[in-house]
Amino acid sequence: GAGVSQSPSNKVTEKGKDVELRCDPISGHTALYWYRQRLGQGLEFLIYFQGNSAPDKSGLPSDRFSAERTGESVSTLTIQRTQQEDSAVYLCASSLLLAGNYEQYFGPGTRLTVT
Amino acid sequence: GEDVEQSLFLSVREGDSSVINCTYTDSSSTYLYWYKQEPGAGLQLLTYIFSNMDMKQDQRLTVLLNKKDKHLSLRIADTQTGDSAIYFCAESYNQGGKLIFGQGTELSVKP
């Protein structure tokens, strides 16, 4: 079956513009996560959706960042008024979250460059 | 607070063992993970260990956990050039919870 997919794979935008990044999780996975990886850094947690529970937004760096998830399917991460420090690879992961299967499967990421 | 530290680089010769180290600060972490990231490829889970375990072995990989010192290590036996990648240590408080990552160790394997 298909893995986690993300689009676009690359996005170049001008400072101050809004961007939307899309994640399609593995079908049937109830949990979805967004992370950010700046150049030469580890991954930083941004937000986590699990089923119908309220999302864990504790990692969002500012109110310019928001994310939505429709049911247990696609998620969109939106960055408003982009800044140069938002340049990074944005990674999405999904997980089945059933007994014995909690692995997070990562997508290939969206490389965002803010000029 | 949440903090995971790793050394940034490790260079070994093909056939030697590699040991990648990680320290974490939060004693409430219950699950600890090792991920591998290769250029052009996604992040891949290599192995994980529960905090009530001291050691886990999986083929060429051995994970050692010292809870007292909050130290985690990944040993790769008979390291091959194909093992060259960035290795990330990560922790979480519960199964399926958010992952807190270290900054990654770049492993270079020389023939």
mmCIF file of C-alpha atoms in Angstrom:
data_model
loop_
_atom_site.group_PDB
_atom_site.id
_atom_site.type_symbol
_atom_site.label_atom_id
_atom_site.label_comp_id
_atom_site.label_asym_id
_atom_site.label_seq_id
_atom_site.Cartn_x
_atom_site.Cartn_y
_atom_site.Cartn_z
ATOM 1 C CA GLY A 1 0.000 0.000 0.000
ATOM 2 C CA ALA A 2 0.964 3.640 -0.357
ATOM 3 C CA GLY A 3 2.982 5.378 2.306
ATOM 4 C CA VAL A 4 2.566 8.886 3.636
ATOM 5 C CA SER A 5 2.606 11.415 0.826
ATOM 6 C CA GLN A 6 3.210 15.138 1.002
ATOM 7 C CA SER A 7 2.783 17.943 -1.486
ATOM 8 C CA PRO A 8 4.369 19.954 -2.829
ATOM 9 C CA SER A 9 7.816 18.402 -2.510
ATOM 10 C CA ASN A 10 9.395 21.832 -2.847
ATOM 11 C CA LYS A 11 7.948 25.285 -2.304
ATOM 12 C CA VAL A 12 9.675 28.625 -2.777
ATOM 13 C CA THR A 13 7.753 31.635 -1.560
ATOM 14 C CA GLU A 14 8.360 35.283 -0.898
ATOM 15 C CA LYS A 15 8.517 36.625 2.616
ATOM 16 C CA GLY A 16 5.081 37.701 3.788
ATOM 17 C CA LYS A 17 3.089 35.272 1.632
ATOM 18 C CA ASP A 18 0.925 32.471 3.004
ATOM 19 C CA VAL A 19 1.652 28.818 2.191
ATOM 20 C CA GLU A 20 -0.302 25.580 2.545
ATOM 21 C CA LEU A 21 1.400 22.225 2.876
ATOM 22 C CA ARG A 22 -0.548 19.001 2.410
ATOM 23 C CA CYS A 23 -0.178 15.579 3.996
ATOM 24 C CA ASP A 24 -1.976 12.390 2.975
ATOM 25 C CA PRO A 25 -1.515 9.794 5.715
ATOM 26 C CA ILE A 26 -1.581 6.057 5.315
ATOM 27 C CA SER A 27 -5.189 4.952 4.975
ATOM 28 C CA GLY A 28 -6.674 3.894 8.314
ATOM 29 C CA HIS A 29 -4.054 5.624 10.445
ATOM 30 C CA THR A 30 -5.786 7.486 13.235
ATOM 31 C CA ALA A 31 -2.881 9.663 14.313
ATOM 32 C CA LEU A 32 -1.136 12.340 12.260
ATOM 33 C CA TYR A 33 1.879 14.427 13.237
ATOM 34 C CA TRP A 34 3.673 17.432 11.782
ATOM 35 C CA TYR A 35 7.350 18.103 12.432
ATOM 36 C CA ARG A 36 9.811 20.699 11.160
ATOM 37 C CA GLN A 37 13.483 20.069 10.367
ATOM 38 C CA ARG A 38 15.721 23.051 9.935
ATOM 39 C CA LEU A 39 19.007 22.612 8.081
ATOM 40 C CA GLY A 40 21.417 20.518 10.133
ATOM 41 C CA GLN A 41 18.954 20.126 12.998
ATOM 42 C CA GLY A 42 16.797 17.421 14.459
ATOM 43 C CA LEU A 43 13.055 17.344 14.021
ATOM 44 C CA GLU A 44 10.888 19.709 16.046
ATOM 45 C CA PHE A 45 7.361 18.616 16.916
ATOM 46 C CA LEU A 46 4.658 21.014 15.705
ATOM 47 C CA ILE A 47 1.190 19.470 16.098
ATOM 48 C CA TYR A 48 -0.497 16.090 16.607
ATOM 49 C CA PHE A 49 -3.991 14.892 15.667
ATOM 50 C CA GLN A 50 -5.529 11.735 17.095
ATOM 51 C CA GLY A 51 -8.986 10.671 16.024
ATOM 52 C CA ASN A 52 -11.662 13.066 17.242
ATOM 53 C CA SER A 53 -9.616 14.373 20.187
ATOM 54 C CA ALA A 54 -8.539 17.999 20.349
ATOM 55 C CA PRO A 55 -5.161 18.332 18.610
ATOM 56 C CA ASP A 56 -1.972 18.829 20.609
ATOM 57 C CA LYS A 57 -0.770 22.191 19.300
ATOM 58 C CA SER A 58 1.962 22.643 21.883
ATOM 59 C CA GLY A 59 4.780 22.695 19.309
ATOM 60 C CA LEU A 60 3.439 25.412 17.008
ATOM 61 C CA PRO A 61 6.054 28.208 17.149
ATOM 62 C CA SER A 62 3.673 31.150 16.644
ATOM 63 C CA ASP A 63 0.086 32.003 15.790
ATOM 64 C CA ARG A 64 1.120 32.263 12.153
ATOM 65 C CA PHE A 65 1.107 28.455 12.112
ATOM 66 C CA SER A 66 -2.105 26.428 12.014
ATOM 67 C CA ALA A 67 -3.166 22.985 10.877
ATOM 68 C CA GLU A 68 -6.372 21.175 10.137
ATOM 69 C CA ARG A 69 -7.273 17.575 9.593
ATOM 70 C CA THR A 70 -10.424 16.317 7.931
ATOM 71 C CA GLY A 71 -11.613 13.236 9.797
ATOM 72 C CA GLU A 72 -8.886 10.626 9.610
ATOM 73 C CA SER A 73 -7.609 11.721 6.236
ATOM 74 C CA VAL A 74 -5.713 14.592 4.723
ATOM 75 C CA SER A 75 -4.140 17.363 6.803
ATOM 76 C CA THR A 76 -3.078 20.854 5.794
ATOM 77 C CA LEU A 77 -0.425 22.915 7.571
ATOM 78 C CA THR A 78 -0.790 26.636 6.894
ATOM 79 C CA ILE A 79 1.884 29.235 7.534
ATOM 80 C CA GLN A 80 0.702 32.824 7.265
ATOM 81 C CA ARG A 81 2.957 35.808 6.529
ATOM 82 C CA THR A 82 5.986 33.577 6.047
ATOM 83 C CA GLN A 83 9.341 34.660 7.441
ATOM 84 C CA GLN A 84 12.832 33.556 6.412
ATOM 85 C CA GLU A 85 13.206 31.572 9.628
ATOM 86 C CA ASP A 86 10.286 29.400 8.479
ATOM 87 C CA SER A 87 12.563 27.889 5.811
ATOM 88 C CA ALA A 88 12.837 24.200 6.641
ATOM 89 C CA VAL A 89 11.676 20.745 5.626
ATOM 90 C CA TYR A 90 8.196 20.058 6.969
ATOM 91 C CA LEU A 91 7.621 16.383 7.676
ATOM 92 C CA CYS A 92 4.342 14.628 8.254
ATOM 93 C CA ALA A 93 3.947 11.231 9.909
ATOM 94 C CA SER A 94 1.017 8.943 10.608
ATOM 95 C CA SER A 95 0.462 6.064 12.980
ATOM 96 C CA LEU A 96 -2.117 3.311 13.328
ATOM 97 C CA LEU A 97 -2.175 3.526 17.147
ATOM 98 C CA LEU A 98 -3.396 0.026 17.824
ATOM 99 C CA ALA A 99 -1.912 -2.320 20.398
ATOM 100 C CA GLY A 100 1.558 -3.242 19.278
ATOM 101 C CA ASN A 101 1.643 -0.832 16.354
ATOM 102 C CA TYR A 102 2.602 2.681 17.375
ATOM 103 C CA GLU A 103 5.311 3.327 14.807
ATOM 104 C CA GLN A 104 5.228 6.727 13.160
ATOM 105 C CA TYR A 105 5.650 6.432 9.382
ATOM 106 C CA PHE A 106 7.159 9.544 7.860
ATOM 107 C CA GLY A 107 6.498 11.145 4.512
ATOM 108 C CA PRO A 108 9.243 12.533 2.261
ATOM 109 C CA GLY A 109 8.681 16.089 3.453
ATOM 110 C CA THR A 110 8.056 19.473 1.862
ATOM 111 C CA ARG A 111 11.119 21.689 1.523
ATOM 112 C CA LEU A 112 9.990 25.275 2.116
ATOM 113 C CA THR A 113 12.268 28.146 1.138
ATOM 114 C CA VAL A 114 11.248 31.685 2.057
ATOM 115 C CA THR A 115 13.127 34.340 0.080
ATOM 116 C CA GLY B 1 12.327 20.098 30.384
ATOM 117 C CA GLU B 2 12.680 18.153 27.200
ATOM 118 C CA ASP B 3 16.167 17.898 25.749
ATOM 119 C CA VAL B 4 17.902 15.191 23.763
ATOM 120 C CA GLU B 5 21.609 15.516 22.993
ATOM 121 C CA GLN B 6 23.803 13.664 20.510
ATOM 122 C CA SER B 7 27.300 14.125 19.187
ATOM 123 C CA LEU B 8 27.191 15.458 15.642
ATOM 124 C CA PHE B 9 29.675 13.255 13.790
ATOM 125 C CA LEU B 10 31.130 9.749 13.901
ATOM 126 C CA SER B 11 33.565 8.206 11.444
ATOM 127 C CA VAL B 12 34.401 4.500 11.375
ATOM 128 C CA ARG B 13 36.014 2.008 9.032
ATOM 129 C CA GLU B 14 33.982 -0.612 7.238
ATOM 130 C CA GLY B 15 33.719 -3.769 9.330
ATOM 131 C CA ASP B 16 34.263 -1.984 12.649
ATOM 132 C CA SER B 17 31.519 -1.458 15.225
ATOM 133 C CA SER B 18 29.874 1.961 15.507
ATOM 134 C CA VAL B 19 28.513 3.308 18.759
ATOM 135 C CA ILE B 20 26.222 6.324 18.645
ATOM 136 C CA ASN B 21 25.373 7.931 21.974
ATOM 137 C CA CYS B 22 22.435 9.973 23.177
ATOM 138 C CA THR B 23 21.525 11.609 26.472
ATOM 139 C CA TYR B 24 18.091 12.808 27.497
ATOM 140 C CA THR B 25 16.922 14.894 30.409
ATOM 141 C CA ASP B 26 13.324 13.880 31.066
ATOM 142 C CA SER B 27 13.121 10.840 33.325
ATOM 143 C CA SER B 28 9.423 10.434 32.510
ATOM 144 C CA SER B 29 10.271 9.372 28.964
ATOM 145 C CA THR B 30 8.992 5.873 28.566
ATOM 146 C CA TYR B 31 9.915 5.059 24.988
ATOM 147 C CA LEU B 32 13.227 5.717 23.281
ATOM 148 C CA TYR B 33 13.818 5.359 19.555
ATOM 149 C CA TRP B 34 16.527 5.320 16.949
ATOM 150 C CA TYR B 35 15.725 6.648 13.476
ATOM 151 C CA LYS B 36 17.873 6.630 10.329
ATOM 152 C CA GLN B 37 17.786 9.355 7.694
ATOM 153 C CA GLU B 38 19.491 8.840 4.353
ATOM 154 C CA PRO B 39 19.824 11.535 1.668
ATOM 155 C CA GLY B 40 16.750 11.572 -0.525
ATOM 156 C CA ALA B 41 14.958 9.028 1.647
ATOM 157 C CA GLY B 42 12.401 9.420 4.405
ATOM 158 C CA LEU B 43 13.027 8.954 8.085
ATOM 159 C CA GLN B 44 13.083 5.263 8.951
ATOM 160 C CA LEU B 45 12.498 3.724 12.386
ATOM 161 C CA LEU B 46 15.384 1.363 13.170
ATOM 162 C CA THR B 47 14.497 0.160 16.644
ATOM 163 C CA TYR B 48 13.027 1.275 19.944
ATOM 164 C CA ILE B 49 13.275 0.333 23.591
ATOM 165 C CA PHE B 50 10.915 0.674 26.522
ATOM 166 C CA SER B 51 12.229 2.402 29.611
ATOM 167 C CA ASN B 52 11.824 -0.774 31.692
ATOM 168 C CA MET B 53 14.412 -2.551 29.524
ATOM 169 C CA ASP B 54 18.203 -2.312 29.685
ATOM 170 C CA MET B 55 19.095 -3.791 26.342
ATOM 171 C CA LYS B 56 17.521 -4.780 23.057
ATOM 172 C CA GLN B 57 19.221 -6.611 20.207
ATOM 173 C CA ASP B 58 17.975 -6.783 16.635
ATOM 174 C CA GLN B 59 20.371 -8.404 14.150
ATOM 175 C CA ARG B 60 23.379 -6.055 13.861
ATOM 176 C CA LEU B 61 21.813 -3.439 16.131
ATOM 177 C CA THR B 62 22.144 -3.351 19.922
ATOM 178 C CA VAL B 63 20.454 -0.685 22.012
ATOM 179 C CA LEU B 64 21.642 -0.081 25.569
ATOM 180 C CA LEU B 65 19.695 2.046 28.043
ATOM 181 C CA ASN B 66 21.113 3.390 31.310
ATOM 182 C CA LYS B 67 18.142 4.999 33.030
ATOM 183 C CA LYS B 68 20.151 6.221 35.991
ATOM 184 C CA ASP B 69 22.409 8.287 33.724
ATOM 185 C CA LYS B 70 19.660 8.912 31.126
ATOM 186 C CA HIS B 71 21.983 7.568 28.454
ATOM 187 C CA LEU B 72 21.021 5.622 25.348
ATOM 188 C CA SER B 73 23.371 4.081 22.822
ATOM 189 C CA LEU B 74 23.063 2.355 19.474
ATOM 190 C CA ARG B 75 25.739 -0.122 18.481
ATOM 191 C CA ILE B 76 25.990 -1.223 14.865
ATOM 192 C CA ALA B 77 28.107 -4.350 14.436
ATOM 193 C CA ASP B 78 30.131 -4.929 11.261
ATOM 194 C CA THR B 79 29.361 -1.449 9.945
ATOM 195 C CA GLN B 80 28.919 -1.257 6.171
ATOM 196 C CA THR B 81 29.150 1.692 3.787
ATOM 197 C CA GLY B 82 25.386 1.427 3.379
ATOM 198 C CA ASP B 83 25.042 2.353 7.043
ATOM 199 C CA SER B 84 26.305 5.870 6.274
ATOM 200 C CA ALA B 85 23.427 8.170 7.248
ATOM 201 C CA ILE B 86 22.221 10.499 9.979
ATOM 202 C CA TYR B 87 20.958 8.712 13.085
ATOM 203 C CA PHE B 88 18.434 10.380 15.352
ATOM 204 C CA CYS B 89 17.643 9.490 18.915
ATOM 205 C CA ALA B 90 14.081 10.336 20.018
ATOM 206 C CA GLU B 91 11.952 10.004 23.130
ATOM 207 C CA SER B 92 8.256 9.997 23.892
ATOM 208 C CA TYR B 93 6.174 9.805 27.061
ATOM 209 C CA ASN B 94 3.622 7.384 25.767
ATOM 210 C CA GLN B 95 3.027 5.064 22.884
ATOM 211 C CA GLY B 96 1.926 7.057 19.903
ATOM 212 C CA GLY B 97 2.767 10.385 21.505
ATOM 213 C CA LYS B 98 4.833 13.185 20.006
ATOM 214 C CA LEU B 99 8.516 12.477 19.510
ATOM 215 C CA ILE B 100 11.288 14.691 20.869
ATOM 216 C CA PHE B 101 14.355 14.335 18.657
ATOM 217 C CA GLY B 102 18.055 14.897 19.138
ATOM 218 C CA GLN B 103 19.953 16.871 16.517
ATOM 219 C CA GLY B 104 21.278 13.739 14.821
ATOM 220 C CA THR B 105 24.648 12.020 14.465
ATOM 221 C CA GLU B 106 26.141 11.825 11.002
ATOM 222 C CA LEU B 107 27.799 8.428 10.587
ATOM 223 C CA SER B 108 30.476 8.182 7.911
ATOM 224 C CA VAL B 109 31.740 4.712 7.024
ATOM 225 C CA LYS B 110 35.050 4.589 5.191
ATOM 226 C CA PRO B 111 35.975 1.557 3.060
#
